[in-house]
Coordinates of C-alpha atoms in Angstrom, one line a residue:
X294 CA 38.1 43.3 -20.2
X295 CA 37.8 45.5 -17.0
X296 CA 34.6 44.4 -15.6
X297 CA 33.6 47.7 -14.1
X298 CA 33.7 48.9 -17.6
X299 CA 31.4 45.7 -18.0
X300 CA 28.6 46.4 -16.1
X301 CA 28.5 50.3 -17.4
X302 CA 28.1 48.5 -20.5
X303 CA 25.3 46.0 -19.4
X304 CA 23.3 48.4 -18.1
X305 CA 22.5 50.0 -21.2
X306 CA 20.8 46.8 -21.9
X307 CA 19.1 46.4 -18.9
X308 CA 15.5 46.0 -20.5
X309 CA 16.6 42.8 -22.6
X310 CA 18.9 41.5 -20.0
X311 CA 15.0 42.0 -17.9
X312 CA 13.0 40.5 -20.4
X313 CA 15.7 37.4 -20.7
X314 CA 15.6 37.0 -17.0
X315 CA 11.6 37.1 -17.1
X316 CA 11.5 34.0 -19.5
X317 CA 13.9 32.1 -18.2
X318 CA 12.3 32.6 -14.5
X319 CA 8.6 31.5 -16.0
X320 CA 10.3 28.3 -17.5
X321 CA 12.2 27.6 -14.6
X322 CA 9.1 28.3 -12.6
X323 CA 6.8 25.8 -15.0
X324 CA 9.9 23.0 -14.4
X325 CA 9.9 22.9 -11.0
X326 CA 5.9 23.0 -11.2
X327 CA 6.3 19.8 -13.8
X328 CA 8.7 18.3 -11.1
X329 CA 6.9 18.9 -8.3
X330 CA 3.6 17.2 -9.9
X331 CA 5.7 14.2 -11.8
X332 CA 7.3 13.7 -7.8
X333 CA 3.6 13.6 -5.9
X334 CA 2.2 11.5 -8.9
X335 CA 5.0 8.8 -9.1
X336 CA 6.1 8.4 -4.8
X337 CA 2.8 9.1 -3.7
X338 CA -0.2 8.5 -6.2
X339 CA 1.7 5.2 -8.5
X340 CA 3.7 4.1 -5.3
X341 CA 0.7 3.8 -3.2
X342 CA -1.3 2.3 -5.5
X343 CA 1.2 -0.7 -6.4
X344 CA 2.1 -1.3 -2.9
X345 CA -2.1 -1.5 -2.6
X346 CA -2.2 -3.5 -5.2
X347 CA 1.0 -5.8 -4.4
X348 CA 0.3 -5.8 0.0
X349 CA -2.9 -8.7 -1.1
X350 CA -0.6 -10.9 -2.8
X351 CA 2.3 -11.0 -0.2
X352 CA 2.4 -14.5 1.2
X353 CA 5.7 -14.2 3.5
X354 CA 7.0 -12.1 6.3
X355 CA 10.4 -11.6 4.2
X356 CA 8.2 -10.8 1.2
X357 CA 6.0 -7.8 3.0
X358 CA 9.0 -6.4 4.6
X359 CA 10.8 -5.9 1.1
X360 CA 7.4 -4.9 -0.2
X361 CA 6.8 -1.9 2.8
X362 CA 10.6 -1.2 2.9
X363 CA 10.6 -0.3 -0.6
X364 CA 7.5 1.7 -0.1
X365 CA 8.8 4.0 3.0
X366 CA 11.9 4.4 1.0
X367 CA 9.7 5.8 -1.7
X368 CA 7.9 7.7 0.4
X369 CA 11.2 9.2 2.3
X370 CA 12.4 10.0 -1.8
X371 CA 9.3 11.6 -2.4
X372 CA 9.0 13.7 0.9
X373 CA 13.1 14.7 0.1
X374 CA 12.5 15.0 -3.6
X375 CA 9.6 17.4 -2.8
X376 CA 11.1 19.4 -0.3
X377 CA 13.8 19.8 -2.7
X378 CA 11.7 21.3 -5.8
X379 CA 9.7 23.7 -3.1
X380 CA 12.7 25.3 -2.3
X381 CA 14.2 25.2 -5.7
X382 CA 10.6 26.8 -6.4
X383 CA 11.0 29.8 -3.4
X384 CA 14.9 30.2 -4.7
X385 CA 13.1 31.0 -8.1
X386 CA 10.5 33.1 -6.7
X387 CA 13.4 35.1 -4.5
X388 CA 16.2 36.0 -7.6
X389 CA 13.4 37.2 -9.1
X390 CA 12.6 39.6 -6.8
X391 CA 16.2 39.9 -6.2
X392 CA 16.8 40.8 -9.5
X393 CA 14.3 43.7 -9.7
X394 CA 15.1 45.3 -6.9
X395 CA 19.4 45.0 -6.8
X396 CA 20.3 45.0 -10.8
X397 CA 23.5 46.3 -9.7
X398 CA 24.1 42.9 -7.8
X399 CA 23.0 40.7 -10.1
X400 CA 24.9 42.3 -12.8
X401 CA 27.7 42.2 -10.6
X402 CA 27.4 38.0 -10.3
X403 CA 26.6 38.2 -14.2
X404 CA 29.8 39.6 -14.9
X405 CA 32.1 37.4 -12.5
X406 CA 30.7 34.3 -14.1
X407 CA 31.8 35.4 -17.6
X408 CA 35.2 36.1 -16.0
X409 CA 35.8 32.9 -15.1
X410 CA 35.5 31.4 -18.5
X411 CA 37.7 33.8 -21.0
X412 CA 38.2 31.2 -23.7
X413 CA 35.6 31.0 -26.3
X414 CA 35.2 27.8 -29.2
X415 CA 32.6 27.4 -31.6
X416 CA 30.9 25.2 -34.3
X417 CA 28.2 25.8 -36.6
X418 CA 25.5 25.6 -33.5
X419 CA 27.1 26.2 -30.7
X420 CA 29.8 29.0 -28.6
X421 CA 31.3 26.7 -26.1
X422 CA 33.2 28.6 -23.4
X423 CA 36.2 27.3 -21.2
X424 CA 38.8 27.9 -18.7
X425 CA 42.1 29.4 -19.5
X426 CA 43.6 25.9 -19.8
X427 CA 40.8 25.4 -22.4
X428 CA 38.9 23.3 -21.5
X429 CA 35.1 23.9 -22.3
X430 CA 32.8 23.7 -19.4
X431 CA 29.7 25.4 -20.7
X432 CA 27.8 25.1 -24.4
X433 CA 25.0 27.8 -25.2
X434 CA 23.5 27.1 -28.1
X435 CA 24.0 29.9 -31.0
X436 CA 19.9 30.4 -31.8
X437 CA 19.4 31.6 -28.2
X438 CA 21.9 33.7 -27.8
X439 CA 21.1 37.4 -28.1
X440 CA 23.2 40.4 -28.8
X441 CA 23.5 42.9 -25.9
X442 CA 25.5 45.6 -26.5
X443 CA 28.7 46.9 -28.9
X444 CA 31.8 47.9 -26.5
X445 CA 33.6 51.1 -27.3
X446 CA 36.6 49.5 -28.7
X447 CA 34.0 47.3 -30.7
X448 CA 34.0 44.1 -28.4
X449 CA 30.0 42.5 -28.7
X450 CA 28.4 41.4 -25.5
X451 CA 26.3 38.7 -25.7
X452 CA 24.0 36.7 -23.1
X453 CA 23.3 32.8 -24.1
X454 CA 21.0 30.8 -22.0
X455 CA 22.7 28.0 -19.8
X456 CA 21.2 24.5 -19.4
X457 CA 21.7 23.5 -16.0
X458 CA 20.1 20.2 -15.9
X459 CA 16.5 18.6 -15.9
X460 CA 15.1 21.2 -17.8
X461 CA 16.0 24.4 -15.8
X462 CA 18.7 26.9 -17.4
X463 CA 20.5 30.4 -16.4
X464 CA 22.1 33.7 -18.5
X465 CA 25.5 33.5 -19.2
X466 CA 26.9 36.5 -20.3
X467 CA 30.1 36.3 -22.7
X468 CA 32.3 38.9 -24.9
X469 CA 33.4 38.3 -28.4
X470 CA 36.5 40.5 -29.1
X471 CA 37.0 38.3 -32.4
X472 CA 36.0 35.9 -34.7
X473 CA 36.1 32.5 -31.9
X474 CA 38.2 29.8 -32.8
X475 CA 36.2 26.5 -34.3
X476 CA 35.9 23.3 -31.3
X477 CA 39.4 21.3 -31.6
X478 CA 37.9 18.0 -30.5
X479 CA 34.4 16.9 -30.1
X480 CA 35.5 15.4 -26.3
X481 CA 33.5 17.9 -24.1
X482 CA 29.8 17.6 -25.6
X483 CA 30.8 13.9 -25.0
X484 CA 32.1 14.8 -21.4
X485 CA 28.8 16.8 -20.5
X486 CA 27.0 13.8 -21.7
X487 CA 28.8 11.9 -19.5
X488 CA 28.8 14.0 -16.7
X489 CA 25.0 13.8 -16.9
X490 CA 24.8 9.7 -17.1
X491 CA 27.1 9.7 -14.2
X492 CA 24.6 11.8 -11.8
X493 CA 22.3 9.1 -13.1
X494 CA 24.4 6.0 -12.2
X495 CA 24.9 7.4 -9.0
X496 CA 21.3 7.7 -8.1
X497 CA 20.4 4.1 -9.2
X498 CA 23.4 2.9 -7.0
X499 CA 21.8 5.0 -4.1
X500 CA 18.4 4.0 -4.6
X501 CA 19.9 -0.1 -4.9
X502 CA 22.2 0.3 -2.0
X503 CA 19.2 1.4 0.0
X504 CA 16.6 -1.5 -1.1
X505 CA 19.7 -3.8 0.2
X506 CA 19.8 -2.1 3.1
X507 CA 15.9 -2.1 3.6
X508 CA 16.0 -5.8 2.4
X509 CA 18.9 -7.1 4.8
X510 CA 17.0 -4.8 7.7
X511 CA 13.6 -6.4 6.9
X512 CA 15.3 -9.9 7.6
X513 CA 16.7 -8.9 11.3
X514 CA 13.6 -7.9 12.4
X515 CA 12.5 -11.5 10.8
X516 CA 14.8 -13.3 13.0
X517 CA 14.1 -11.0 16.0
X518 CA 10.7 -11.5 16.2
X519 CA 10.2 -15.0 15.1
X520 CA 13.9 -16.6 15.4
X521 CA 16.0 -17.8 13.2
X522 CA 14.4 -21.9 12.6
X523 CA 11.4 -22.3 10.5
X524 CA 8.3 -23.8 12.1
X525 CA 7.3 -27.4 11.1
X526 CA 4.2 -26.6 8.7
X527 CA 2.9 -29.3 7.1
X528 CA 1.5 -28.0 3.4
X529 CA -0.6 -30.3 1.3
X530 CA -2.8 -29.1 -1.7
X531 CA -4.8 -32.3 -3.1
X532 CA -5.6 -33.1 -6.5
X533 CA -8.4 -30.8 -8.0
X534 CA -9.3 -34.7 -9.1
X535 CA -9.1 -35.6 -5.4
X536 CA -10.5 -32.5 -4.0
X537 CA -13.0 -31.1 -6.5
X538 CA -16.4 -33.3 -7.0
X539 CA -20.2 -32.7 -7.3
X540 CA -20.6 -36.6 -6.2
X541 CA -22.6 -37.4 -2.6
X542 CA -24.5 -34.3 -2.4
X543 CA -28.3 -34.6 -1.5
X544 CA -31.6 -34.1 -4.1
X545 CA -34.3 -32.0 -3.4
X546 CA -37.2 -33.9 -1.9
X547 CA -39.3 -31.0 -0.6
X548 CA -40.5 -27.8 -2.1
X549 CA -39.4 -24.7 -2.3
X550 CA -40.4 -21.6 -0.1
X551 CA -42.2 -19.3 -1.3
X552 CA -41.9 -16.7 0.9
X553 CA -40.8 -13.3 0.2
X554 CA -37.8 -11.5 2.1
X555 CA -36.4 -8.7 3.0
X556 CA -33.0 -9.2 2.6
X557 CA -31.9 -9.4 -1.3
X558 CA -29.4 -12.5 -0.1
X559 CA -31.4 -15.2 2.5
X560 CA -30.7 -18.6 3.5
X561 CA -33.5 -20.4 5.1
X562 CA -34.6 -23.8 6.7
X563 CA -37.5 -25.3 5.8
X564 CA -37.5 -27.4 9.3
X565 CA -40.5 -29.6 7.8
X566 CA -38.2 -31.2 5.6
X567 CA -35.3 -30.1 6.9
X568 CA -33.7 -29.3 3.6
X569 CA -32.0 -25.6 3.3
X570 CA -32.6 -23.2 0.3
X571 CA -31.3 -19.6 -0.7
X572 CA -32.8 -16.6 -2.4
X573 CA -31.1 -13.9 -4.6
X574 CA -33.8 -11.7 -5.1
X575 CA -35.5 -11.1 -2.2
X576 CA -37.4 -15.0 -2.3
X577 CA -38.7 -14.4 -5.9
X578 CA -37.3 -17.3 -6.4
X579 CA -35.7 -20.3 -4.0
X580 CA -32.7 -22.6 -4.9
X581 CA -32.2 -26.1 -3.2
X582 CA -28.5 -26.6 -1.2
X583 CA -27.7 -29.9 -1.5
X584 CA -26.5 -30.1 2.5
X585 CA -28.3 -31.4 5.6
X586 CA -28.4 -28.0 7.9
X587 CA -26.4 -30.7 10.6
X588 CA -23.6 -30.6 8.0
X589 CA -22.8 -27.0 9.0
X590 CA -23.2 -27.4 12.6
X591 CA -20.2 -29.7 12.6
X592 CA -18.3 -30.2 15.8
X593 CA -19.6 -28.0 18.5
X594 CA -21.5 -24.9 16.8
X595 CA -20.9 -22.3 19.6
X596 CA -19.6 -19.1 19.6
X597 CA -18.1 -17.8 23.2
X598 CA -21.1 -16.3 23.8
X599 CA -22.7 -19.8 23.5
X600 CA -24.6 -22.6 21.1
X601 CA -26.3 -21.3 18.3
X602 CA -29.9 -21.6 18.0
X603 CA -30.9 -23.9 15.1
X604 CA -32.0 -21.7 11.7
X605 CA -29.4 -19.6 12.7
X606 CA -25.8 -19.9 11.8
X607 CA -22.3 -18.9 12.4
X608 CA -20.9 -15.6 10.9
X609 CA -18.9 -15.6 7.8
X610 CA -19.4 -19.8 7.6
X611 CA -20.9 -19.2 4.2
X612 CA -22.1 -17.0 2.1
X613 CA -24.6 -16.5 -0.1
X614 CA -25.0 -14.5 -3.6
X615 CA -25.7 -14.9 -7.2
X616 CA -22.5 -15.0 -8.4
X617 CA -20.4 -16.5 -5.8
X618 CA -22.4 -18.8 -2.6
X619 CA -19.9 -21.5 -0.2
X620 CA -20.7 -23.3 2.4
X621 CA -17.9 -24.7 4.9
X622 CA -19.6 -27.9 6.1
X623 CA -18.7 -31.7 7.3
X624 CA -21.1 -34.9 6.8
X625 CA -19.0 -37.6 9.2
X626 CA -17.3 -34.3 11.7
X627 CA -13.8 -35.7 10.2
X628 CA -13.6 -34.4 6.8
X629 CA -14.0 -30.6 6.2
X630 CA -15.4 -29.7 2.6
X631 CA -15.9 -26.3 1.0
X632 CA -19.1 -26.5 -1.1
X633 CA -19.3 -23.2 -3.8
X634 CA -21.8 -22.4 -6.7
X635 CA -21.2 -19.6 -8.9
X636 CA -24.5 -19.8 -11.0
X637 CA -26.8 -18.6 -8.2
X638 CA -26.9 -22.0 -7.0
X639 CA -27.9 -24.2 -10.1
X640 CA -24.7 -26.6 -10.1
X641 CA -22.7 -27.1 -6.9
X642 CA -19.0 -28.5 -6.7
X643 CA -17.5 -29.8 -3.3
X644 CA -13.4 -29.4 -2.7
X645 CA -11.6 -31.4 0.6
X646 CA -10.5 -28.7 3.1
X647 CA -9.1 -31.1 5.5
X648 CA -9.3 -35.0 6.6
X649 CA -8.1 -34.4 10.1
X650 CA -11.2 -31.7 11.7
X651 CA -12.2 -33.5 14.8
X652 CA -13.5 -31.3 17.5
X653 CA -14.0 -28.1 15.6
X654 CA -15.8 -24.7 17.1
X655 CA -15.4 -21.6 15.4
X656 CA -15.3 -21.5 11.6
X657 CA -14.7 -18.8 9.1
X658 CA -13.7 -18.1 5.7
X659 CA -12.7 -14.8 4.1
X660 CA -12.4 -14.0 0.3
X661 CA -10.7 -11.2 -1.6
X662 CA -11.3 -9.7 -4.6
X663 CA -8.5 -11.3 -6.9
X664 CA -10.2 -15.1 -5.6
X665 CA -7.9 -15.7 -3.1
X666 CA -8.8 -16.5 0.2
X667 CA -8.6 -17.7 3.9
X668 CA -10.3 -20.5 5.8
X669 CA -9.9 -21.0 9.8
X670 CA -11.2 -23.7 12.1
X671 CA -10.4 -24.1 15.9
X672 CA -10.5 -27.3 17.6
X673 CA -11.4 -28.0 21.0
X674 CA -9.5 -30.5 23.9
X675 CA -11.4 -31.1 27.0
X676 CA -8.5 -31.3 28.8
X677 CA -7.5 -27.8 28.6
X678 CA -8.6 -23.9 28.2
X679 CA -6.6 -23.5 25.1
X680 CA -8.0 -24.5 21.2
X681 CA -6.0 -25.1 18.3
X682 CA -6.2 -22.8 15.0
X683 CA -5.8 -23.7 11.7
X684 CA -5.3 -21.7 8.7
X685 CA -5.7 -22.7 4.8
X686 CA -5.2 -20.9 2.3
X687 CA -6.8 -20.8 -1.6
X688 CA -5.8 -18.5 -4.4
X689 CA -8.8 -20.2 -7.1
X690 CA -12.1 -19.3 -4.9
X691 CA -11.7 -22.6 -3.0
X692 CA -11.7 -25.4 -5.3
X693 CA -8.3 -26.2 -3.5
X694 CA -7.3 -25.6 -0.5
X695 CA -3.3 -25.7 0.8
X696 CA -2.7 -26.1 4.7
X697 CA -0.7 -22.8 5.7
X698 CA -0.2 -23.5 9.2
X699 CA -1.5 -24.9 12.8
X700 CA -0.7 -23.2 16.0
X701 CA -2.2 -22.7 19.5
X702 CA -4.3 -20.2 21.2
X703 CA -4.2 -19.6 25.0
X704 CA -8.1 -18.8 25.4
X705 CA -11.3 -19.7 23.0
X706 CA -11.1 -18.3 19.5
X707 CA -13.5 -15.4 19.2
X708 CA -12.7 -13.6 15.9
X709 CA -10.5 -14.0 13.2
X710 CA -10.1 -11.1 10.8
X711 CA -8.1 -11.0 7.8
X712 CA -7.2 -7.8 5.8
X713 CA -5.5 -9.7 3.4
X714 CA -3.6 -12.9 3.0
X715 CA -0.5 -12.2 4.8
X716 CA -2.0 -9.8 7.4
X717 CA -4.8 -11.2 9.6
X718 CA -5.9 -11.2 13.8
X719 CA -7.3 -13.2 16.1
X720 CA -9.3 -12.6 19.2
X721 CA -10.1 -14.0 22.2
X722 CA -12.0 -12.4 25.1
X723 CA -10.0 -10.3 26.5
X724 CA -6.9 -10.5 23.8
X725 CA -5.8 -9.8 20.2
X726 CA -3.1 -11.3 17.8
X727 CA -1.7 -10.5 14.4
X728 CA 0.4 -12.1 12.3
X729 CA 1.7 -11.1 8.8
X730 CA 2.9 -13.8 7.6
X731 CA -0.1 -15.5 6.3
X732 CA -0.6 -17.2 10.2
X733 CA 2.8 -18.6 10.7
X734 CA 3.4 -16.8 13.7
X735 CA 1.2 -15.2 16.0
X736 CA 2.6 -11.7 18.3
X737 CA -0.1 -10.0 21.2
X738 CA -1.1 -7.0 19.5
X739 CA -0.8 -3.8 22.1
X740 CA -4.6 -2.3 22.7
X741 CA -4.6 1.1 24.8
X742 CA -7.8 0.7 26.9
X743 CA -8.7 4.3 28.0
X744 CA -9.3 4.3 32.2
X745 CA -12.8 5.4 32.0
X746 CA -13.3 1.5 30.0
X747 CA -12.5 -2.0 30.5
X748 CA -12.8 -5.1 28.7
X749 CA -14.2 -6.9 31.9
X750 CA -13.9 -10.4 30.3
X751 CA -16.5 -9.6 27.7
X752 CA -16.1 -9.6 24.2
X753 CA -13.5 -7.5 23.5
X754 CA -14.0 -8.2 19.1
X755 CA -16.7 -10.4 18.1
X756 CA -18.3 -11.1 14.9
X757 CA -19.6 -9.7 12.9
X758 CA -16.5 -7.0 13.2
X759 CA -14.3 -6.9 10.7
X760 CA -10.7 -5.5 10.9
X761 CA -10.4 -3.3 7.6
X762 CA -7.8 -0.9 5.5
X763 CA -9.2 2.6 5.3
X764 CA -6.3 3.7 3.5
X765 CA -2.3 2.9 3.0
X766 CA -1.1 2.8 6.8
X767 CA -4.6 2.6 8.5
X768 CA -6.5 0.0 9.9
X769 CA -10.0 0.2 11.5
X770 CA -12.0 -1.8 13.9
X771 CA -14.4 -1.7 16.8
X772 CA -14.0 -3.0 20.0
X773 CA -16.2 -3.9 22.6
X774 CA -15.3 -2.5 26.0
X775 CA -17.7 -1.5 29.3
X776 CA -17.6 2.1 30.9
X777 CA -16.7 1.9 34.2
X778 CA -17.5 5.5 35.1
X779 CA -20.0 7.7 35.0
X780 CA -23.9 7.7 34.3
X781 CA -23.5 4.7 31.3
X782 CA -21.4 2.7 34.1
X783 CA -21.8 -1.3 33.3
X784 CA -22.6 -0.6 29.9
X785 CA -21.1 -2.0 26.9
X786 CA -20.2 0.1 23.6
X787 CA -18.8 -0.3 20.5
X788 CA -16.0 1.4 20.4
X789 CA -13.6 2.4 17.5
X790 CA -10.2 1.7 17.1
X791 CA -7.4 2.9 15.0
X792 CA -3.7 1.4 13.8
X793 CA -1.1 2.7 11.6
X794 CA 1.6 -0.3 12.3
X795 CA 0.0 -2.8 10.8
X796 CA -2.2 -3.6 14.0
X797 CA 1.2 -4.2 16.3
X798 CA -0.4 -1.3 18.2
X799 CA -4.5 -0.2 19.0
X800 CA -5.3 3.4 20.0
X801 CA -9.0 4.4 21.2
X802 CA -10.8 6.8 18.3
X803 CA -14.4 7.3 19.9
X804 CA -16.9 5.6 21.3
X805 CA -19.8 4.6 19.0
X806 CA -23.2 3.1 20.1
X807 CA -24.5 1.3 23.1
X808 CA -24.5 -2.9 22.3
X809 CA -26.0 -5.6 24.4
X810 CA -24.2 -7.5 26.8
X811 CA -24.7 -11.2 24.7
X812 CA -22.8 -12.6 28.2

């Protein structure tokens, strides 16, 4: 059919060839809507939340790559996908406007589509038009086809609605000049089936190829970092037999305080016995700890700053609530125990941390919400500047304990952070390390001091300071640096820092509130 004649014909139909184009541009509009939701939701809502959820429970280096490379993959998808559906969205928006403002034009497209498929099939649901070889490319379904317009030689324009994929469809204009002839062969529905797996095998090949790829690039920066030879860690979990006990723990010979605090959670010294208790609630009510307070000034109880009065104690060397209290203590400064109650302090057990903790300083442990946890000593030589660290690990709130690793720092420990198993620091005066790999290996982490600061061999992160996550690919922290300009010159400030590499690299935020120099 001549198709200038076509389009004279069309445009007697122009207000249902509009009202078509008006549905199908509202469902093609509510798709892409759909898509554009079900794409934020999945990469960025689900896919943060299960790396979240997954980050705590990474335990190697090779592990935590896989685990982020999968996420900035999904990220990257998201970001494309996204980008993808706006435009799709704007292409939308634009034939629409297109189409009410150059009918002619569309019409014109209209009509050179229908040309290009001239052979018409059918069966009892469907028209299914093809090339002149016959082959059927396109299938419009019979119930949403419409009748345009009767030719003058009594040929019947119709317009069927074309499903592109996804959800999203187009007209299609075609002319019956007879009764079409019925579908030989069922093979295309079965091709356009198959056409449509095949886009889907080819995106789960592209997303696999690329995991491999994030995988096999995860392990080079493994080896180039760390090397290619394992470090010699010794890892020994004891019996819960061996390890858990309530045996050799002291009875109450004194009585209780019965003083009143402010502080909801309290230990407290009664220095006339020389017995320690805990409160709850506020000292409505004291429990007995079945420890001499010596026991948890093992070793040399100092902090950098210096020795640590007595009825005071180090930070984050227990801890004491109603439903979970420990205690990291030693009774013959050889043998490190880990002392927990989780009935507000009415039955205690003890679990064997180490038999090798001569000489130890600093002490800390660290829980997370899942009962998993970290414990750190350091150990002292007199010989030299430099203390040893060692890292255990639990994953049953500390009834055992398994020996992750033992490596050196060049100055005094003076903070150890951990954000989660895998990922924790350490500080010294004037320095900070990360690892994540659960303390296998230690790297310098990069801190940008700003010029108007400096650490000036003071405390650069000190207890009670905590490193946390404040969301996906942010870490937080304060720092402790002294202004070296201006009318606050000498003084010290907290400081806070930001990272969003996994604390590999510090930038200054803003400076918080004044601090005394403990020096």
């Amino acid at each position: 059919m001549d198709q200038e004649l076509l389009i004279i014909d069309l445009l007697s139909a122009k207000k249902l060839i509009y009202e078509q184009a008006k549905k199908n541009r509202n469902k093609n509009l509510l798709t892409a809507f759909v898509f554009l939701i079900l794409t934020t939701v999945v990469f960025f809502g689900i896919g943060t939340f299960v790396y979240q959820h997954l980050q705590i429970r990474v335990h190697s280096i090779d592990s935590g790559y896989w685990l982020r490379g999968i996420y900035h993959f999904s990220f990257v998808l998201g970001s494309f996908s996204t980008a993808i559906i706006t435009v799709f969205f704007l292409v939308i928006l634009f034939h629409g406007v297109r189409f009410r403002h150059n009918f002619q034009h569309v019409l014109e497209r209209m009509v050179q589509k229908a040309s290009l498929y001239p052979v018409i099939y059918q069966d009892k649901d469907a028209y299914y038009l093809a090339e002149k070889n016959g082959r059927s490319k396109i299938q419009l379904v019979k119930a949403d086809c419409i009748e345009l317009t009767t030719t003058f030689d009594g040929a019947v324009i119709y317009m069927g609605i074309r499903q592109l994929g996804f959800g999203f469809v187009a007209m299609q204009v075609f002319v019956l000049t007879a009764e079409p002839a019925q579908l030989p062969t069922p093979f295309p529905k079965q091709q356009l089936l198959n056409s449509n797996w095949l886009l889907v095998l080819l995106a789960v090949v592209f997303v696999s190829a690329s995991g491999v790829f994030i995988h096999d690039d995860g392990l080079k920066r493994h080896r180039n970092l760390y090397g290619t030879t394992n470090q010699n860690t010794s890892t020994t979990t004891s019996t819960s037999q061996q390890t858990t006990t309530s045996a050799h723990l002291l009875e109450q010979h004194g009585t209780a305080p019965t003083t009143k605090t402010d502080q909801t959670s309290q230990l407290k010294l009664n220095q006339q016995t020389n017995e320690l208790y805990m409160t709850t609630d506020s000292g409505s009510s004291w429990r007995f700890i079945p420890l001499k307070p010596d026991w948890l000034r093992t070793g040399s109880y100092t902090l950098t700053a210096g020795e640590i009065p007595i009825g005071y104690w180090m930070d984050k060397s227990y801890e004491v609530s109603a439903e979970f209290s420990w205690f990291i203590y030693s009774d013959d400064d050889k043998n490190l125990y880990f002392l927990t109650s989780k009935d507000d302090g009415k039955t205690w057990e003890k679990a064997l941390v180490s038999d090798s903790a001569q000489r130890i300083r600093y002490r800390k442990a660290q829980f997370f919400a899942d009962g998993s946890g970290i414990l750190v000593y350091s150990t002292m030589s007199p010989e030299v500047s430099s203390e040893g660290l060692e890292i255990y690990q639990t994953n049953d709130y500390g009834k055992t304990w398994t020996r992750r690793n033992g490596t050196t720092i060049d100055q005094a420990v003076q903070n150890v952070s951990f954000v989660n198993p895998a990922l924790g620091f350490v500080s010294t005066r004037g320095k900070l390390y990360y690892t994540n790999n659960s303390g296998s290996s230690f790297k310098e982490a990069v801190v940008t001091i700003p010029a108007e600061y400096a650490t000036g061999g003071l405390d650069l992160f000190q207890s009670p300071n905590e490193i946390t996550q404040v969301s996906t690919n942010q870490l937080e922290t304060k720092f402790y640096l002294v202004k070296t300009s201006g009318i606050d010159q000498g003084k010290m400030f907290a400081c806070l820092y930001q990272s969003s590499d996994n604390g590999e690299t510090w930038q200054f935020s803003e400076q918080l509130s004044q601090v005394e120099n403990s020096d």
